[in-house]
mmCIF file of N, CA and C in Angstrom:
data_model
loop_
_atom_site.group_PDB
_atom_site.id
_atom_site.type_symbol
_atom_site.label_atom_id
_atom_site.label_comp_id
_atom_site.label_asym_id
_atom_site.label_seq_id
_atom_site.Cartn_x
_atom_site.Cartn_y
_atom_site.Cartn_z
ATOM 1 N N MET A 203 16.898 33.937 28.626
ATOM 2 C CA MET A 203 16.949 35.332 28.692
ATOM 3 C C MET A 203 15.605 36.001 28.847
ATOM 4 N N ALA A 204 15.514 36.831 29.835
ATOM 5 C CA ALA A 204 14.236 37.481 30.087
ATOM 6 C C ALA A 204 13.981 38.655 29.123
ATOM 7 N N SER A 205 12.734 38.649 28.540
ATOM 8 C CA SER A 205 12.495 39.697 27.545
ATOM 9 C C SER A 205 12.059 40.977 28.358
ATOM 10 N N GLU A 206 12.374 42.157 27.898
ATOM 11 C CA GLU A 206 11.932 43.355 28.459
ATOM 12 C C GLU A 206 10.787 43.924 27.678
ATOM 13 N N LEU A 207 9.797 44.326 28.501
ATOM 14 C CA LEU A 207 8.724 45.013 27.808
ATOM 15 C C LEU A 207 9.015 46.526 27.606
ATOM 16 N N VAL A 208 8.766 47.025 26.434
ATOM 17 C CA VAL A 208 9.049 48.394 26.174
ATOM 18 C C VAL A 208 7.631 49.184 26.129
ATOM 19 N N ASP A 209 7.685 50.230 26.914
ATOM 20 C CA ASP A 209 6.450 51.127 27.040
ATOM 21 C C ASP A 209 6.376 51.966 25.819
ATOM 22 N N VAL A 210 5.403 51.733 24.923
ATOM 23 C CA VAL A 210 5.282 52.546 23.679
ATOM 24 C C VAL A 210 4.874 53.952 23.993
ATOM 25 N N ARG A 211 4.492 54.204 25.186
ATOM 26 C CA ARG A 211 4.069 55.589 25.540
ATOM 27 C C ARG A 211 5.191 56.333 26.241
ATOM 28 N N GLU A 212 6.315 55.803 26.418
ATOM 29 C CA GLU A 212 7.420 56.473 27.124
ATOM 30 C C GLU A 212 7.874 57.753 26.313
ATOM 31 N N GLY A 213 7.983 58.791 26.911
ATOM 32 C CA GLY A 213 8.535 59.902 26.272
ATOM 33 C C GLY A 213 7.365 60.776 25.546
ATOM 34 N N ALA A 214 6.169 60.448 25.860
ATOM 35 C CA ALA A 214 5.065 61.102 25.138
ATOM 36 C C ALA A 214 4.668 62.361 25.622
ATOM 37 N N GLN A 215 4.291 63.242 24.794
ATOM 38 C CA GLN A 215 3.637 64.565 25.114
ATOM 39 C C GLN A 215 2.188 64.092 25.394
ATOM 40 N N VAL A 216 1.640 64.489 26.613
ATOM 41 C CA VAL A 216 0.258 64.231 26.946
ATOM 42 C C VAL A 216 -0.510 65.432 27.157
ATOM 43 N N TYR A 217 -1.753 65.499 26.520
ATOM 44 C CA TYR A 217 -2.641 66.543 26.666
ATOM 45 C C TYR A 217 -3.897 66.186 27.193
ATOM 46 N N THR A 218 -4.341 66.850 28.203
ATOM 47 C CA THR A 218 -5.595 66.446 28.947
ATOM 48 C C THR A 218 -6.626 67.577 28.784
ATOM 49 N N GLY A 219 -7.894 67.193 28.930
ATOM 50 C CA GLY A 219 -8.968 68.025 28.813
ATOM 51 C C GLY A 219 -9.332 68.171 27.248
ATOM 52 N N HIS A 220 -10.678 68.215 27.044
ATOM 53 C CA HIS A 220 -11.186 68.157 25.679
ATOM 54 C C HIS A 220 -10.603 69.315 24.699
ATOM 55 N N ALA A 221 -10.716 70.529 25.230
ATOM 56 C CA ALA A 221 -10.279 71.617 24.295
ATOM 57 C C ALA A 221 -8.778 71.498 23.879
ATOM 58 N N CYS A 222 -7.924 71.288 24.848
ATOM 59 C CA CYS A 222 -6.481 71.108 24.562
ATOM 60 C C CYS A 222 -6.197 69.935 23.687
ATOM 61 N N ALA A 223 -6.697 68.800 24.123
ATOM 62 C CA ALA A 223 -6.458 67.550 23.333
ATOM 63 C C ALA A 223 -7.064 67.553 22.086
ATOM 64 N N PHE A 224 -8.292 68.119 21.816
ATOM 65 C CA PHE A 224 -8.898 68.149 20.483
ATOM 66 C C PHE A 224 -8.075 69.000 19.497
ATOM 67 N N GLU A 225 -7.721 70.249 20.026
ATOM 68 C CA GLU A 225 -6.794 71.072 19.233
ATOM 69 C C GLU A 225 -5.536 70.426 18.796
ATOM 70 N N GLU A 226 -4.927 69.647 19.695
ATOM 71 C CA GLU A 226 -3.645 69.080 19.380
ATOM 72 C C GLU A 226 -3.908 67.928 18.425
ATOM 73 N N ALA A 227 -4.994 67.186 18.551
ATOM 74 C CA ALA A 227 -5.426 66.129 17.605
ATOM 75 C C ALA A 227 -5.548 66.616 16.215
ATOM 76 N N VAL A 228 -6.255 67.791 16.033
ATOM 77 C CA VAL A 228 -6.367 68.442 14.709
ATOM 78 C C VAL A 228 -5.047 68.829 14.227
ATOM 79 N N ASN A 229 -4.191 69.406 15.055
ATOM 80 C CA ASN A 229 -2.815 69.837 14.577
ATOM 81 C C ASN A 229 -2.104 68.665 14.151
ATOM 82 N N LEU A 230 -2.098 67.609 14.837
ATOM 83 C CA LEU A 230 -1.331 66.363 14.443
ATOM 84 C C LEU A 230 -1.827 65.797 13.123
ATOM 85 N N LEU A 231 -3.096 65.678 12.981
ATOM 86 C CA LEU A 231 -3.573 65.229 11.579
ATOM 87 C C LEU A 231 -3.257 66.182 10.505
ATOM 88 N N LYS A 232 -3.326 67.488 10.663
ATOM 89 C CA LYS A 232 -2.985 68.504 9.624
ATOM 90 C C LYS A 232 -1.393 68.305 9.340
ATOM 91 N N SER A 233 -0.611 68.210 10.384
ATOM 92 C CA SER A 233 0.776 68.105 10.142
ATOM 93 C C SER A 233 1.185 66.863 9.359
ATOM 94 N N HIS A 234 0.342 65.870 9.309
ATOM 95 C CA HIS A 234 0.636 64.615 8.570
ATOM 96 C C HIS A 234 -0.211 64.546 7.327
ATOM 97 N N ASN A 235 -0.610 65.743 6.850
ATOM 98 C CA ASN A 235 -1.438 65.958 5.614
ATOM 99 C C ASN A 235 -2.778 65.025 5.551
ATOM 100 N N LEU A 236 -3.358 64.889 6.734
ATOM 101 C CA LEU A 236 -4.557 64.177 6.833
ATOM 102 C C LEU A 236 -5.713 65.245 7.148
ATOM 103 N N PRO A 237 -6.935 64.865 6.771
ATOM 104 C CA PRO A 237 -8.057 65.896 7.181
ATOM 105 C C PRO A 237 -8.374 65.962 8.577
ATOM 106 N N ASP A 238 -8.692 67.183 8.996
ATOM 107 C CA ASP A 238 -8.908 67.437 10.515
ATOM 108 C C ASP A 238 -10.117 66.808 11.037
ATOM 109 N N GLY A 239 -11.028 66.177 10.253
ATOM 110 C CA GLY A 239 -12.214 65.576 10.768
ATOM 111 C C GLY A 239 -12.171 64.023 10.738
ATOM 112 N N LEU A 240 -11.034 63.543 10.602
ATOM 113 C CA LEU A 240 -10.850 62.014 10.491
ATOM 114 C C LEU A 240 -11.139 61.361 11.878
ATOM 115 N N LEU A 241 -10.903 61.966 12.996
ATOM 116 C CA LEU A 241 -11.275 61.503 14.289
ATOM 117 C C LEU A 241 -12.423 62.387 14.885
ATOM 118 N N PRO A 242 -13.605 62.264 14.548
ATOM 119 C CA PRO A 242 -14.575 63.152 15.149
ATOM 120 C C PRO A 242 -15.079 62.820 16.543
ATOM 121 N N LEU A 243 -14.234 62.971 17.383
ATOM 122 C CA LEU A 243 -14.506 62.578 18.779
ATOM 123 C C LEU A 243 -15.105 63.658 19.640
ATOM 124 N N ASP A 244 -16.116 63.381 20.459
ATOM 125 C CA ASP A 244 -16.925 64.336 21.159
ATOM 126 C C ASP A 244 -16.177 64.970 22.434
ATOM 127 N N VAL A 245 -15.890 63.952 23.441
ATOM 128 C CA VAL A 245 -15.271 64.411 24.622
ATOM 129 C C VAL A 245 -13.995 63.736 24.890
ATOM 130 N N ILE A 246 -12.897 64.350 24.515
ATOM 131 C CA ILE A 246 -11.502 63.690 24.646
ATOM 132 C C ILE A 246 -11.050 64.002 25.998
ATOM 133 N N GLU A 247 -10.675 62.970 26.729
ATOM 134 C CA GLU A 247 -10.048 63.156 28.071
ATOM 135 C C GLU A 247 -8.602 63.275 27.990
ATOM 136 N N GLU A 248 -7.900 62.570 27.034
ATOM 137 C CA GLU A 248 -6.371 62.589 26.974
ATOM 138 C C GLU A 248 -5.993 62.254 25.518
ATOM 139 N N LEU A 249 -4.936 62.973 25.091
ATOM 140 C CA LEU A 249 -4.332 62.663 23.881
ATOM 141 C C LEU A 249 -2.750 62.480 24.182
ATOM 142 N N GLY A 250 -2.195 61.451 23.626
ATOM 143 C CA GLY A 250 -0.797 61.305 23.862
ATOM 144 C C GLY A 250 -0.059 61.105 22.507
ATOM 145 N N TYR A 251 1.110 61.627 22.414
ATOM 146 C CA TYR A 251 1.804 61.512 21.140
ATOM 147 C C TYR A 251 3.321 61.403 21.428
ATOM 148 N N VAL A 252 4.000 60.274 20.860
ATOM 149 C CA VAL A 252 5.363 60.130 20.977
ATOM 150 C C VAL A 252 6.025 60.408 19.703
ATOM 151 N N GLU A 253 6.669 61.664 19.609
ATOM 152 C CA GLU A 253 7.149 62.131 18.439
ATOM 153 C C GLU A 253 8.238 61.228 17.731
ATOM 154 N N GLN A 254 9.149 60.551 18.619
ATOM 155 C CA GLN A 254 10.156 59.787 17.984
ATOM 156 C C GLN A 254 9.649 58.543 17.218
ATOM 157 N N THR A 255 8.452 57.966 17.703
ATOM 158 C CA THR A 255 7.950 56.816 17.109
ATOM 159 C C THR A 255 6.657 57.074 16.232
ATOM 160 N N GLY A 256 6.046 58.141 16.507
ATOM 161 C CA GLY A 256 4.761 58.330 15.884
ATOM 162 C C GLY A 256 3.486 57.800 16.594
ATOM 163 N N TYR A 257 3.851 57.186 17.697
ATOM 164 C CA TYR A 257 2.665 56.358 18.425
ATOM 165 C C TYR A 257 1.790 57.464 19.002
ATOM 166 N N PHE A 258 0.510 57.212 18.977
ATOM 167 C CA PHE A 258 -0.478 58.212 19.452
ATOM 168 C C PHE A 258 -1.624 57.381 20.136
ATOM 169 N N TRP A 259 -2.281 57.991 21.080
ATOM 170 C CA TRP A 259 -3.551 57.417 21.604
ATOM 171 C C TRP A 259 -4.472 58.595 21.958
ATOM 172 N N VAL A 260 -5.757 58.268 21.845
ATOM 173 C CA VAL A 260 -6.794 59.269 22.215
ATOM 174 C C VAL A 260 -7.836 58.500 23.121
ATOM 175 N N LYS A 261 -8.008 59.000 24.335
ATOM 176 C CA LYS A 261 -8.989 58.519 25.270
ATOM 177 C C LYS A 261 -10.115 59.404 25.268
ATOM 178 N N GLN A 262 -11.386 58.919 25.097
ATOM 179 C CA GLN A 262 -12.544 59.668 25.243
ATOM 180 C C GLN A 262 -13.527 59.108 26.378
ATOM 181 N N THR A 263 -14.473 59.794 26.786
ATOM 182 C CA THR A 263 -15.336 59.494 27.961
ATOM 183 C C THR A 263 -16.143 58.194 27.538
ATOM 184 N N LYS A 264 -16.525 58.127 26.310
ATOM 185 C CA LYS A 264 -17.328 56.964 25.870
ATOM 186 C C LYS A 264 -17.064 56.685 24.469
ATOM 187 N N SER A 265 -17.433 55.527 23.931
ATOM 188 C CA SER A 265 -17.243 55.200 22.535
ATOM 189 C C SER A 265 -18.304 56.002 21.714
ATOM 190 N N LYS A 266 -17.946 56.183 20.437
ATOM 191 C CA LYS A 266 -18.708 57.006 19.576
ATOM 192 C C LYS A 266 -19.032 56.387 18.239
ATOM 193 N N ASP A 267 -20.256 56.520 17.797
ATOM 194 C CA ASP A 267 -20.699 56.044 16.526
ATOM 195 C C ASP A 267 -20.942 57.324 15.646
ATOM 196 N N HIS A 268 -20.197 57.425 14.501
ATOM 197 C CA HIS A 268 -20.303 58.716 13.721
ATOM 198 C C HIS A 268 -20.714 58.276 12.306
ATOM 199 N N TYR A 269 -21.632 59.051 11.715
ATOM 200 C CA TYR A 269 -22.062 58.906 10.410
ATOM 201 C C TYR A 269 -21.440 59.987 9.497
ATOM 202 N N PHE A 270 -20.559 59.489 8.543
ATOM 203 C CA PHE A 270 -19.956 60.362 7.591
ATOM 204 C C PHE A 270 -20.943 60.552 6.460
ATOM 205 N N LYS A 271 -21.624 61.664 6.205
ATOM 206 C CA LYS A 271 -22.586 61.830 5.173
ATOM 207 C C LYS A 271 -21.987 61.756 3.862
ATOM 208 N N GLY A 272 -20.729 62.269 3.678
ATOM 209 C CA GLY A 272 -20.089 62.331 2.433
ATOM 210 C C GLY A 272 -19.804 60.996 1.820
ATOM 211 N N ILE A 273 -19.729 59.991 2.618
ATOM 212 C CA ILE A 273 -19.459 58.624 2.091
ATOM 213 C C ILE A 273 -20.573 57.647 2.408
ATOM 214 N N SER A 274 -21.647 58.128 3.207
ATOM 215 C CA SER A 274 -22.703 57.324 3.645
ATOM 216 C C SER A 274 -22.254 56.103 4.495
ATOM 217 N N ARG A 275 -21.397 56.351 5.387
ATOM 218 C CA ARG A 275 -20.835 55.224 6.233
ATOM 219 C C ARG A 275 -20.846 55.546 7.700
ATOM 220 N N HIS A 276 -21.180 54.505 8.488
ATOM 221 C CA HIS A 276 -21.057 54.614 9.983
ATOM 222 C C HIS A 276 -19.638 54.090 10.319
ATOM 223 N N VAL A 277 -19.056 54.929 11.254
ATOM 224 C CA VAL A 277 -17.764 54.521 11.849
ATOM 225 C C VAL A 277 -17.813 54.471 13.268
ATOM 226 N N ALA A 278 -17.298 53.486 13.926
ATOM 227 C CA ALA A 278 -17.336 53.377 15.405
ATOM 228 C C ALA A 278 -16.006 53.649 15.967
ATOM 229 N N TYR A 279 -15.904 54.478 16.914
ATOM 230 C CA TYR A 279 -14.610 54.756 17.645
ATOM 231 C C TYR A 279 -14.784 54.363 19.086
ATOM 232 N N ALA A 280 -13.813 53.451 19.487
ATOM 233 C CA ALA A 280 -13.808 52.913 20.828
ATOM 234 C C ALA A 280 -13.366 54.093 21.859
ATOM 235 N N LYS A 281 -13.538 53.711 23.095
ATOM 236 C CA LYS A 281 -13.162 54.670 24.182
ATOM 237 C C LYS A 281 -11.734 55.055 24.067
ATOM 238 N N GLU A 282 -10.956 54.166 23.494
ATOM 239 C CA GLU A 282 -9.437 54.461 23.259
ATOM 240 C C GLU A 282 -9.152 54.068 21.788
ATOM 241 N N VAL A 283 -8.556 55.037 21.170
ATOM 242 C CA VAL A 283 -8.154 54.838 19.741
ATOM 243 C C VAL A 283 -6.593 55.022 19.806
ATOM 244 N N CYS A 284 -5.825 54.114 19.173
ATOM 245 C CA CYS A 284 -4.386 54.306 19.151
ATOM 246 C C CYS A 284 -3.890 53.776 17.860
ATOM 247 N N GLY A 285 -2.642 54.179 17.551
ATOM 248 C CA GLY A 285 -1.946 53.790 16.359
ATOM 249 C C GLY A 285 -0.673 54.535 16.135
ATOM 250 N N TYR A 286 -0.255 54.635 14.955
ATOM 251 C CA TYR A 286 0.979 55.317 14.664
ATOM 252 C C TYR A 286 0.767 56.298 13.586
ATOM 253 N N LEU A 287 1.269 57.495 13.615
ATOM 254 C CA LEU A 287 1.233 58.565 12.621
ATOM 255 C C LEU A 287 2.632 58.422 11.922
ATOM 256 N N GLU A 288 2.599 57.959 10.588
ATOM 257 C CA GLU A 288 3.776 57.796 9.804
ATOM 258 C C GLU A 288 3.533 58.383 8.486
ATOM 259 N N GLY A 289 4.273 59.391 8.110
ATOM 260 C CA GLY A 289 4.065 60.115 6.881
ATOM 261 C C GLY A 289 2.717 60.644 6.710
ATOM 262 N N ASN A 290 1.973 60.308 5.647
ATOM 263 C CA ASN A 290 0.644 60.708 5.448
ATOM 264 C C ASN A 290 -0.352 59.708 5.849
ATOM 265 N N SER A 291 0.009 58.875 6.897
ATOM 266 C CA SER A 291 -0.898 57.739 7.206
ATOM 267 C C SER A 291 -1.138 57.570 8.721
ATOM 268 N N LEU A 292 -2.143 56.959 8.977
ATOM 269 C CA LEU A 292 -2.412 56.455 10.365
ATOM 270 C C LEU A 292 -2.383 54.864 10.153
ATOM 271 N N ARG A 293 -1.324 54.268 10.901
ATOM 272 C CA ARG A 293 -1.057 52.750 10.690
ATOM 273 C C ARG A 293 -1.283 52.054 12.034
ATOM 274 N N LYS A 294 -1.450 50.731 11.901
ATOM 275 C CA LYS A 294 -1.659 49.846 13.067
ATOM 276 C C LYS A 294 -2.675 50.444 14.011
ATOM 277 N N LEU A 295 -3.853 50.866 13.401
ATOM 278 C CA LEU A 295 -4.862 51.537 14.172
ATOM 279 C C LEU A 295 -5.675 50.522 14.998
ATOM 280 N N ASN A 296 -5.986 50.926 16.184
ATOM 281 C CA ASN A 296 -6.854 50.018 17.004
ATOM 282 C C ASN A 296 -7.993 50.971 17.550
ATOM 283 N N GLY A 297 -9.246 50.421 17.571
ATOM 284 C CA GLY A 297 -10.363 51.197 18.096
ATOM 285 C C GLY A 297 -11.159 51.804 17.126
ATOM 286 N N VAL A 298 -11.005 51.588 15.820
ATOM 287 C CA VAL A 298 -11.807 52.145 14.737
ATOM 288 C C VAL A 298 -12.417 51.029 13.895
ATOM 289 N N LYS A 299 -13.802 51.079 13.776
ATOM 290 C CA LYS A 299 -14.472 50.098 12.880
ATOM 291 C C LYS A 299 -15.419 50.837 11.958
ATOM 292 N N ALA A 300 -15.550 50.352 10.761
ATOM 293 C CA ALA A 300 -16.413 50.901 9.771
ATOM 294 C C ALA A 300 -17.546 49.828 9.456
ATOM 295 N N LYS A 301 -18.734 50.332 9.270
ATOM 296 C CA LYS A 301 -19.808 49.462 8.864
ATOM 297 C C LYS A 301 -19.884 49.289 7.342
ATOM 298 N N GLU A 302 -19.892 48.037 6.879
ATOM 299 C CA GLU A 302 -19.928 47.684 5.453
ATOM 300 C C GLU A 302 -21.000 46.680 5.355
ATOM 301 N N LEU A 303 -22.109 47.031 4.638
ATOM 302 C CA LEU A 303 -23.244 46.190 4.621
ATOM 303 C C LEU A 303 -23.853 45.889 6.080
ATOM 304 N N MET A 304 -23.609 44.752 6.517
ATOM 305 C CA MET A 304 -24.058 44.469 7.939
ATOM 306 C C MET A 304 -22.946 44.044 8.834
ATOM 307 N N LEU A 305 -21.785 44.221 8.351
ATOM 308 C CA LEU A 305 -20.600 43.891 9.183
ATOM 309 C C LEU A 305 -19.766 45.048 9.600
ATOM 310 N N TRP A 306 -19.256 44.986 10.830
ATOM 311 C CA TRP A 306 -18.367 46.044 11.331
ATOM 312 C C TRP A 306 -17.002 45.526 11.044
ATOM 313 N N LEU A 307 -16.129 46.161 10.251
ATOM 314 C CA LEU A 307 -14.816 45.833 9.933
ATOM 315 C C LEU A 307 -13.812 46.725 10.581
ATOM 316 N N PRO A 308 -12.800 46.229 11.249
ATOM 317 C CA PRO A 308 -11.793 46.967 11.858
ATOM 318 C C PRO A 308 -10.908 47.625 10.811
ATOM 319 N N ILE A 309 -10.764 48.988 11.029
ATOM 320 C CA ILE A 309 -9.831 49.788 10.072
ATOM 321 C C ILE A 309 -8.435 49.832 10.714
ATOM 322 N N VAL A 310 -7.493 49.390 10.019
ATOM 323 C CA VAL A 310 -6.101 49.212 10.502
ATOM 324 C C VAL A 310 -5.176 50.252 9.954
ATOM 325 N N GLU A 311 -5.592 50.884 8.810
ATOM 326 C CA GLU A 311 -4.784 51.904 8.158
ATOM 327 C C GLU A 311 -5.637 52.854 7.382
ATOM 328 N N ILE A 312 -5.257 54.189 7.506
ATOM 329 C CA ILE A 312 -5.901 55.200 6.753
ATOM 330 C C ILE A 312 -4.641 55.983 6.177
ATOM 331 N N SER A 313 -4.593 56.075 4.795
ATOM 332 C CA SER A 313 -3.490 56.746 4.237
ATOM 333 C C SER A 313 -3.915 57.636 3.124
ATOM 334 N N GLN A 314 -3.103 58.639 2.826
ATOM 335 C CA GLN A 314 -3.220 59.521 1.778
ATOM 336 C C GLN A 314 -2.008 59.350 0.820
ATOM 337 N N ARG A 315 -2.195 58.817 -0.345
ATOM 338 C CA ARG A 315 -1.120 58.497 -1.167
ATOM 339 C C ARG A 315 -0.877 59.627 -2.286
ATOM 340 N N ASP A 316 0.380 59.764 -2.598
ATOM 341 C CA ASP A 316 0.616 60.870 -3.592
ATOM 342 C C ASP A 316 0.048 60.688 -4.916
ATOM 343 N N SER A 317 -0.235 59.344 -5.317
ATOM 344 C CA SER A 317 -0.920 59.209 -6.512
ATOM 345 C C SER A 317 -2.457 59.466 -6.656
ATOM 346 N N HIS A 318 -3.032 59.692 -5.395
ATOM 347 C CA HIS A 318 -4.411 60.131 -5.392
ATOM 348 C C HIS A 318 -4.483 61.183 -4.302
ATOM 349 N N PRO A 319 -4.113 62.434 -4.495
ATOM 350 C CA PRO A 319 -4.136 63.438 -3.430
ATOM 351 C C PRO A 319 -5.523 63.858 -2.909
ATOM 352 N N ALA A 320 -6.550 63.586 -3.635
ATOM 353 C CA ALA A 320 -7.880 64.065 -3.253
ATOM 354 C C ALA A 320 -8.664 62.881 -2.672
ATOM 355 N N ARG A 321 -7.999 61.789 -2.457
ATOM 356 C CA ARG A 321 -8.665 60.608 -1.869
ATOM 357 C C ARG A 321 -7.847 59.916 -0.674
ATOM 358 N N LEU A 322 -8.621 59.239 0.243
ATOM 359 C CA LEU A 322 -7.971 58.534 1.240
ATOM 360 C C LEU A 322 -8.165 57.000 1.138
ATOM 361 N N PHE A 323 -7.196 56.229 1.489
ATOM 362 C CA PHE A 323 -7.310 54.767 1.347
ATOM 363 C C PHE A 323 -7.563 54.249 2.740
ATOM 364 N N PHE A 324 -8.680 53.451 2.861
ATOM 365 C CA PHE A 324 -8.967 52.909 4.220
ATOM 366 C C PHE A 324 -8.811 51.399 4.016
ATOM 367 N N LYS A 325 -7.898 50.772 4.859
ATOM 368 C CA LYS A 325 -7.558 49.373 4.767
ATOM 369 C C LYS A 325 -8.161 48.601 6.066
ATOM 370 N N THR A 326 -8.738 47.461 5.765
ATOM 371 C CA THR A 326 -9.276 46.680 6.876
ATOM 372 C C THR A 326 -8.285 45.496 7.214
ATOM 373 N N ASN A 327 -8.639 44.826 8.319
ATOM 374 C CA ASN A 327 -7.735 43.782 8.841
ATOM 375 C C ASN A 327 -7.475 42.687 7.800
ATOM 376 N N PRO A 328 -8.412 42.265 7.093
ATOM 377 C CA PRO A 328 -8.198 41.163 6.121
ATOM 378 C C PRO A 328 -7.303 41.662 4.949
ATOM 379 N N GLY A 329 -7.041 42.999 4.863
ATOM 380 C CA GLY A 329 -6.251 43.463 3.785
ATOM 381 C C GLY A 329 -7.007 44.077 2.659
ATOM 382 N N LEU A 330 -8.368 44.119 2.773
ATOM 383 C CA LEU A 330 -9.196 44.722 1.819
ATOM 384 C C LEU A 330 -9.182 46.225 2.027
ATOM 385 N N GLY A 331 -9.383 47.027 0.966
ATOM 386 C CA GLY A 331 -9.374 48.474 1.177
ATOM 387 C C GLY A 331 -10.372 49.192 0.261
ATOM 388 N N LYS A 332 -10.504 50.425 0.471
ATOM 389 C CA LYS A 332 -11.494 51.276 -0.318
ATOM 390 C C LYS A 332 -11.010 52.705 -0.280
ATOM 391 N N TRP A 333 -11.153 53.360 -1.475
ATOM 392 C CA TRP A 333 -10.851 54.819 -1.518
ATOM 393 C C TRP A 333 -12.042 55.632 -1.253
ATOM 394 N N TYR A 334 -11.970 56.753 -0.553
ATOM 395 C CA TYR A 334 -12.926 57.664 -0.273
ATOM 396 C C TYR A 334 -12.474 59.103 -0.524
ATOM 397 N N PRO A 335 -13.332 59.993 -0.899
ATOM 398 C CA PRO A 335 -12.878 61.362 -1.098
ATOM 399 C C PRO A 335 -12.490 61.993 0.234
ATOM 400 N N ARG A 336 -11.397 62.736 0.107
ATOM 401 C CA ARG A 336 -10.796 63.390 1.187
ATOM 402 C C ARG A 336 -11.765 64.449 1.840
ATOM 403 N N GLU A 337 -12.560 65.172 1.098
ATOM 404 C CA GLU A 337 -13.329 66.268 1.548
ATOM 405 C C GLU A 337 -14.494 65.727 2.445
ATOM 406 N N ALA A 338 -14.705 64.458 2.418
ATOM 407 C CA ALA A 338 -15.824 63.833 3.351
ATOM 408 C C ALA A 338 -15.356 63.753 4.827
ATOM 409 N N PHE A 339 -14.024 64.146 5.073
ATOM 410 C CA PHE A 339 -13.459 64.003 6.416
ATOM 411 C C PHE A 339 -12.954 65.255 6.899
ATOM 412 N N VAL A 340 -13.442 66.364 6.286
ATOM 413 C CA VAL A 340 -13.113 67.692 6.754
ATOM 414 C C VAL A 340 -14.055 68.106 7.784
ATOM 415 N N LEU A 341 -13.532 68.675 8.920
ATOM 416 C CA LEU A 341 -14.427 69.210 9.987
ATOM 417 C C LEU A 341 -15.425 70.270 9.464
ATOM 418 N N GLN A 342 -16.638 70.143 9.894
ATOM 419 C CA GLN A 342 -17.653 71.078 9.653
ATOM 420 C C GLN A 342 -17.773 72.167 10.725
ATOM 421 N N ASN A 343 -17.514 73.403 10.444
ATOM 422 C CA ASN A 343 -17.555 74.387 11.501
ATOM 423 C C ASN A 343 -18.908 74.875 11.762
#
């Protein structure tokens, strides 16, 4: 029996151009109770979101290395970041890595749990995780 490939982007709302895509990215994060500065991307070409599944993707013109002063960490964002928005979490993330000591570790989940409303939990591929203060990821105007 032949297997059928399912396009995870089918039925997506797609926003193009930095101003429109950036505004929608901030709105999506806020609507899932996540800080608006969690994806500090410079020039967004496209944002897509499938409401039925929570799948999202963000394409930018080039990859970005961002330093979060509030947690003293470098985070690298690939040209395309994708994953699922589920509840108060970004799950199955691709395209995000954090520098810990001298290693770049892929971040696969970022969640805000009810037990710690002022903190975010960052989970890496091997299953290790760390809590950080939520206010470190708020957009600076």
